[in-house]
Amino acid sequence: MLKKEQVAAMSVQFIQYSLDYTIDSFAKSGISNIEFWGAEPHYYRLNYLTRYEAGKRLRKIRQQLEEHGIKVVMYTPETLAYPYSFSNPDGKVRDRTVEFFDLACQDALELSCKRIFINTGCGLRDVDRDISWNYTVDSFHRICEIANRYGVELVLEQLQPYESNLVTSLKDVQKMLHDVQQENLKVCLDVVAMEVAGETIPDFFDQLGKKIVHIHLADNNHEILGNGHYPIIGYLDYLASIGYDQYVSLEINDSIYWEDPFPSLKKSMEYLTENYFNRGPAVK
């Protein structure tokens, strides 16, 4: 059985709330690990003119988290949309994005975290996909080299077709890893994108194995666990059966929860407690 200490959650669903409210909500939900989202209104690096100023703010955030018994297990700088892009034909945009990840590596270390979340975003749909793909490979290669100097891993997630025309399947993940050719590029398996692609958790682990260091868990459309038809407990039983010892992170991030995100975390944790952690040994 997986341990409750392996459960984490993303903070991005608190996009319309303060960081103080977010941290309190995590603590009240019984979640001790956070994927810290780096953007307004919580924390955005470019609001600070120097590394010293940013570090001072991040150390205060880390202290606040620790006082609530919460640790940062993944740092997620917001780069899915404007003004960042790994694949934009304009080299200045790509350079800005790569340089932002240099800052992100510094930020992650200040938060005592050595993993940074990354995805491809979407290439311009009126540009040939191969062109966007090659630009992304180059950007990722450069970012991985920067991260390697800091001792940081990049963790790549697949997206859904409405979100991206680049990495949306297991095959795409494999090709990106092959093309980038950097050992510190790892994988986050997102079960929603996986289900949309008609794939399975065993498919991913059979092909990628230890490259998978993180799981994003949600029910249909990134909804509260138990609200849809995904086999949530089946996922967890499989992960336990293969000795998965990394984090399983709640990505309860549908915009329907933005107005009141706290119950989405609380109800998801209650679902896990009642149906998994308190149920006894798994039935074989």
Short mmCIF file of C-alpha atoms in Angstrom, two decimals:
data_model
loop_
_atom_site.label_atom_id
_atom_site.label_comp_id
_atom_site.label_asym_id
_atom_site.label_seq_id
_atom_site.Cartn_x
_atom_site.Cartn_y
_atom_site.Cartn_z
CA MET A 1 0.00 0.00 0.00
CA LEU A 2 1.18 3.52 -0.73
CA LYS A 3 1.75 5.77 2.26
CA LYS A 4 -0.27 8.84 3.09
CA GLU A 5 3.05 10.70 3.20
CA GLN A 6 3.33 10.13 -0.56
CA VAL A 7 0.27 12.29 -1.24
CA ALA A 8 0.89 15.83 -2.47
CA ALA A 9 -1.26 18.45 -4.15
CA MET A 10 -0.84 21.30 -6.60
CA SER A 11 -1.48 24.84 -5.42
CA VAL A 12 -2.44 26.27 -8.82
CA GLN A 13 -6.17 25.73 -8.14
CA PHE A 14 -5.87 28.54 -5.55
CA ILE A 15 -5.16 31.02 -8.34
CA GLN A 16 -7.88 33.38 -7.00
CA TYR A 17 -6.73 33.18 -3.35
CA SER A 18 -3.80 34.41 -1.33
CA LEU A 19 -0.82 32.26 -0.43
CA ASP A 20 -1.77 32.43 3.27
CA TYR A 21 -5.21 30.99 2.50
CA THR A 22 -3.63 28.32 0.29
CA ILE A 23 -1.22 27.14 2.97
CA ASP A 24 -3.97 27.06 5.60
CA SER A 25 -6.14 25.01 3.24
CA PHE A 26 -3.39 22.45 2.70
CA ALA A 27 -2.86 22.11 6.44
CA LYS A 28 -6.59 21.74 7.14
CA SER A 29 -6.86 19.10 4.41
CA GLY A 30 -4.10 17.00 5.98
CA ILE A 31 -1.76 17.37 3.00
CA SER A 32 1.90 17.61 3.95
CA ASN A 33 3.45 17.97 0.47
CA ILE A 34 2.92 20.76 -2.03
CA GLU A 35 3.63 21.33 -5.70
CA PHE A 36 4.37 25.00 -5.32
CA TRP A 37 3.01 27.06 -8.21
CA GLY A 38 5.26 30.00 -9.04
CA ALA A 39 2.97 32.77 -10.27
CA GLU A 40 0.74 35.57 -9.05
CA PRO A 41 -0.88 35.94 -6.58
CA HIS A 42 1.46 33.60 -4.67
CA TYR A 43 5.01 34.21 -5.88
CA TYR A 44 6.46 35.41 -9.17
CA ARG A 45 10.22 35.71 -9.57
CA LEU A 46 10.27 38.73 -11.84
CA ASN A 47 8.67 40.84 -9.11
CA TYR A 48 12.10 40.80 -7.44
CA LEU A 49 14.99 42.73 -8.94
CA THR A 50 17.73 40.61 -7.42
CA ARG A 51 18.40 37.01 -6.46
CA TYR A 52 18.88 38.22 -2.88
CA GLU A 53 15.38 39.77 -2.72
CA ALA A 54 13.78 36.69 -4.25
CA GLY A 55 15.66 34.39 -1.92
CA LYS A 56 14.59 36.36 1.11
CA ARG A 57 10.93 36.06 0.10
CA LEU A 58 11.25 32.35 -0.68
CA ARG A 59 12.91 31.58 2.64
CA LYS A 60 10.00 33.26 4.39
CA ILE A 61 7.55 31.17 2.34
CA ARG A 62 9.48 28.00 3.14
CA GLN A 63 9.42 28.82 6.84
CA GLN A 64 5.68 29.44 6.69
CA LEU A 65 5.14 26.09 4.97
CA GLU A 66 7.34 24.27 7.46
CA GLU A 67 5.44 25.80 10.37
CA HIS A 68 2.34 24.13 8.91
CA GLY A 69 4.14 20.82 8.43
CA ILE A 70 4.28 21.17 4.64
CA LYS A 71 7.23 20.53 2.37
CA VAL A 72 7.77 21.54 -1.27
CA VAL A 73 8.22 18.44 -3.43
CA MET A 74 7.91 20.11 -6.83
CA TYR A 75 8.36 23.68 -8.02
CA THR A 76 6.10 24.71 -10.92
CA PRO A 77 6.98 28.05 -12.50
CA GLU A 78 4.07 29.17 -14.66
CA THR A 79 5.19 28.88 -18.29
CA LEU A 80 2.21 27.32 -20.04
CA ALA A 81 1.14 30.61 -21.62
CA TYR A 82 2.23 34.20 -22.24
CA PRO A 83 4.96 35.42 -22.11
CA TYR A 84 6.80 32.09 -22.31
CA SER A 85 7.13 29.47 -25.02
CA PHE A 86 9.61 26.67 -25.70
CA SER A 87 8.56 26.42 -29.34
CA ASN A 88 7.89 29.96 -30.56
CA PRO A 89 9.61 30.72 -33.89
CA ASP A 90 10.92 33.95 -32.34
CA GLY A 91 14.27 33.10 -30.75
CA LYS A 92 13.94 35.97 -28.28
CA VAL A 93 10.83 34.37 -26.79
CA ARG A 94 12.59 31.02 -26.45
CA ASP A 95 15.66 32.63 -24.92
CA ARG A 96 13.52 34.44 -22.36
CA THR A 97 11.84 31.14 -21.48
CA VAL A 98 15.15 29.32 -21.06
CA GLU A 99 16.55 32.12 -18.89
CA PHE A 100 13.42 32.04 -16.74
CA PHE A 101 14.21 28.41 -15.91
CA ASP A 102 17.65 29.46 -14.70
CA LEU A 103 15.83 31.64 -12.18
CA ALA A 104 13.42 28.79 -11.46
CA CYS A 105 16.33 26.52 -10.53
CA GLN A 106 17.53 29.11 -8.02
CA ASP A 107 14.00 29.42 -6.64
CA ALA A 108 13.55 25.66 -6.28
CA LEU A 109 16.73 25.34 -4.25
CA GLU A 110 15.64 28.16 -1.95
CA LEU A 111 12.48 26.10 -1.33
CA SER A 112 14.66 23.01 -0.57
CA CYS A 113 13.33 21.32 -3.69
CA LYS A 114 15.33 19.72 -6.51
CA ARG A 115 12.55 19.04 -8.99
CA ILE A 116 10.96 21.50 -11.40
CA PHE A 117 7.81 20.77 -13.35
CA ILE A 118 7.80 21.36 -17.09
CA ASN A 119 5.55 20.73 -20.07
CA THR A 120 5.84 21.63 -23.71
CA GLY A 121 2.97 24.06 -23.97
CA CYS A 122 1.50 24.29 -27.46
CA GLY A 123 3.32 25.04 -30.66
CA LEU A 124 1.63 27.59 -32.87
CA ARG A 125 -0.98 25.53 -34.67
CA ASP A 126 -0.37 27.29 -37.97
CA VAL A 127 3.32 26.37 -37.83
CA ASP A 128 4.51 22.94 -38.96
CA ARG A 129 4.56 20.64 -35.92
CA ASP A 130 8.08 19.39 -36.70
CA ILE A 131 9.40 22.95 -36.54
CA SER A 132 7.77 23.53 -33.15
CA TRP A 133 8.99 20.14 -31.95
CA ASN A 134 12.60 20.87 -32.87
CA TYR A 135 12.53 24.27 -31.20
CA THR A 136 11.13 22.63 -28.05
CA VAL A 137 13.84 19.96 -28.08
CA ASP A 138 16.51 22.67 -28.31
CA SER A 139 14.92 24.69 -25.49
CA PHE A 140 14.58 21.62 -23.27
CA HIS A 141 18.17 20.59 -23.94
CA ARG A 142 19.44 24.02 -22.91
CA ILE A 143 17.22 24.09 -19.81
CA CYS A 144 18.35 20.62 -18.76
CA GLU A 145 21.99 21.67 -19.05
CA ILE A 146 21.29 24.69 -16.83
CA ALA A 147 19.37 22.57 -14.32
CA ASN A 148 22.17 20.00 -14.23
CA ARG A 149 24.56 22.66 -13.00
CA TYR A 150 22.22 23.28 -10.06
CA GLY A 151 21.65 19.55 -9.42
CA VAL A 152 17.98 19.93 -10.37
CA GLU A 153 15.72 17.53 -12.31
CA LEU A 154 13.08 18.62 -14.84
CA VAL A 155 9.86 16.59 -14.73
CA LEU A 156 7.92 16.47 -18.01
CA GLU A 157 4.15 15.96 -18.17
CA GLN A 158 2.08 15.01 -21.20
CA LEU A 159 -0.87 17.27 -22.03
CA GLN A 160 -4.26 16.83 -23.69
CA PRO A 161 -4.76 17.60 -27.40
CA TYR A 162 -6.76 20.78 -26.66
CA GLU A 163 -3.78 22.00 -24.61
CA SER A 164 -0.94 21.04 -26.91
CA ASN A 165 0.03 19.71 -30.33
CA LEU A 166 3.36 18.43 -29.05
CA VAL A 167 3.59 15.94 -26.15
CA THR A 168 0.14 14.39 -25.66
CA SER A 169 0.84 10.63 -25.50
CA LEU A 170 3.26 8.00 -24.24
CA LYS A 171 4.85 7.83 -27.69
CA ASP A 172 5.40 11.61 -27.62
CA VAL A 173 6.95 11.43 -24.15
CA GLN A 174 9.33 8.70 -25.31
CA LYS A 175 10.34 10.69 -28.39
CA MET A 176 10.94 13.88 -26.38
CA LEU A 177 13.16 12.02 -23.92
CA HIS A 178 15.04 10.43 -26.81
CA ASP A 179 15.51 13.69 -28.69
CA VAL A 180 16.55 15.80 -25.69
CA GLN A 181 19.04 13.17 -24.48
CA GLN A 182 19.47 14.51 -20.94
CA GLU A 183 19.49 12.24 -17.88
CA ASN A 184 17.90 14.88 -15.65
CA LEU A 185 14.74 15.03 -17.78
CA LYS A 186 12.23 12.82 -15.96
CA VAL A 187 8.49 12.14 -16.35
CA CYS A 188 5.27 13.02 -14.55
CA LEU A 189 2.40 10.73 -15.54
CA ASP A 190 -0.87 12.67 -15.70
CA VAL A 191 -3.76 10.19 -15.44
CA VAL A 192 -6.28 12.53 -17.09
CA ALA A 193 -4.16 13.04 -20.21
CA MET A 194 -3.39 9.31 -20.11
CA GLU A 195 -7.07 8.37 -20.09
CA VAL A 196 -7.87 10.84 -22.88
CA ALA A 197 -5.14 9.20 -24.99
CA GLY A 198 -6.59 5.74 -24.29
CA GLU A 199 -3.47 4.59 -22.47
CA THR A 200 -2.86 2.97 -19.06
CA ILE A 201 -0.52 3.28 -16.12
CA PRO A 202 1.07 -0.13 -16.91
CA ASP A 203 1.70 1.13 -20.46
CA PHE A 204 3.75 4.01 -19.08
CA PHE A 205 5.69 2.01 -16.51
CA ASP A 206 6.39 -0.82 -18.96
CA GLN A 207 8.02 1.67 -21.32
CA LEU A 208 9.50 4.29 -18.99
CA GLY A 209 10.04 2.54 -15.65
CA LYS A 210 12.12 4.59 -13.21
CA LYS A 211 11.95 7.62 -15.49
CA ILE A 212 8.51 8.22 -13.96
CA VAL A 213 9.13 10.12 -10.74
CA HIS A 214 5.75 11.80 -10.19
CA ILE A 215 2.03 11.14 -10.71
CA HIS A 216 -0.78 13.64 -11.23
CA LEU A 217 -4.00 12.17 -9.88
CA ALA A 218 -7.55 13.39 -10.50
CA ASP A 219 -10.90 12.10 -11.63
CA ASN A 220 -12.47 12.99 -15.00
CA ASN A 221 -11.56 16.49 -16.19
CA HIS A 222 -9.30 17.04 -13.17
CA GLU A 223 -12.26 16.81 -10.81
CA ILE A 224 -12.55 15.69 -7.17
CA LEU A 225 -11.62 12.06 -6.58
CA GLY A 226 -14.72 9.90 -6.65
CA ASN A 227 -16.78 12.36 -8.70
CA GLY A 228 -16.11 10.57 -11.96
CA HIS A 229 -15.54 7.08 -13.29
CA TYR A 230 -11.75 6.75 -13.25
CA PRO A 231 -10.50 3.69 -11.29
CA ILE A 232 -8.64 5.77 -8.70
CA ILE A 233 -8.12 2.93 -6.23
CA GLY A 234 -7.05 0.64 -9.05
CA TYR A 235 -4.37 3.15 -10.02
CA LEU A 236 -3.05 3.24 -6.45
CA ASP A 237 -3.12 -0.54 -6.07
CA TYR A 238 -1.08 -0.91 -9.25
CA LEU A 239 1.45 1.69 -8.11
CA ALA A 240 1.81 -0.10 -4.78
CA SER A 241 2.23 -3.46 -6.54
CA ILE A 242 5.28 -2.21 -8.46
CA GLY A 243 6.83 -0.55 -5.41
CA TYR A 244 6.29 3.02 -6.56
CA ASP A 245 7.89 5.20 -3.86
CA GLN A 246 7.54 8.71 -5.31
CA TYR A 247 4.73 11.26 -4.90
CA VAL A 248 1.14 11.02 -6.08
CA SER A 249 -0.10 14.57 -6.43
CA LEU A 250 -3.70 15.76 -6.52
CA GLU A 251 -4.33 17.88 -9.60
CA ILE A 252 -7.88 18.95 -8.80
CA ASN A 253 -7.62 21.84 -11.19
CA ASP A 254 -10.82 22.28 -13.13
CA SER A 255 -11.85 25.94 -13.21
CA ILE A 256 -15.17 24.99 -11.58
CA TYR A 257 -13.22 24.87 -8.30
CA TRP A 258 -11.43 28.20 -8.57
CA GLU A 259 -14.15 30.09 -6.72
CA ASP A 260 -13.93 27.74 -3.72
CA PRO A 261 -10.94 25.38 -4.02
CA PHE A 262 -10.60 24.23 -0.41
CA PRO A 263 -13.45 21.64 -0.53
CA SER A 264 -11.89 20.05 -3.61
CA LEU A 265 -8.75 19.19 -1.64
CA LYS A 266 -10.61 18.23 1.51
CA LYS A 267 -13.09 15.94 -0.28
CA SER A 268 -10.34 14.29 -2.33
CA MET A 269 -8.33 13.55 0.79
CA GLU A 270 -11.45 12.21 2.51
CA TYR A 271 -12.04 9.94 -0.48
CA LEU A 272 -8.49 8.58 -0.27
CA THR A 273 -8.70 8.10 3.49
CA GLU A 274 -12.02 6.27 3.40
CA ASN A 275 -11.49 4.18 0.26
CA TYR A 276 -7.76 3.50 0.35
CA PHE A 277 -5.80 4.28 3.49
CA ASN A 278 -8.44 2.99 5.91
CA ARG A 279 -9.76 0.06 3.91
CA GLY A 280 -7.16 -2.55 4.95
CA PRO A 281 -5.15 -4.77 2.60
CA ALA A 282 -5.98 -4.58 -1.09
CA VAL A 283 -8.18 -7.35 -2.46
CA LYS A 284 -6.27 -9.49 -4.98
#
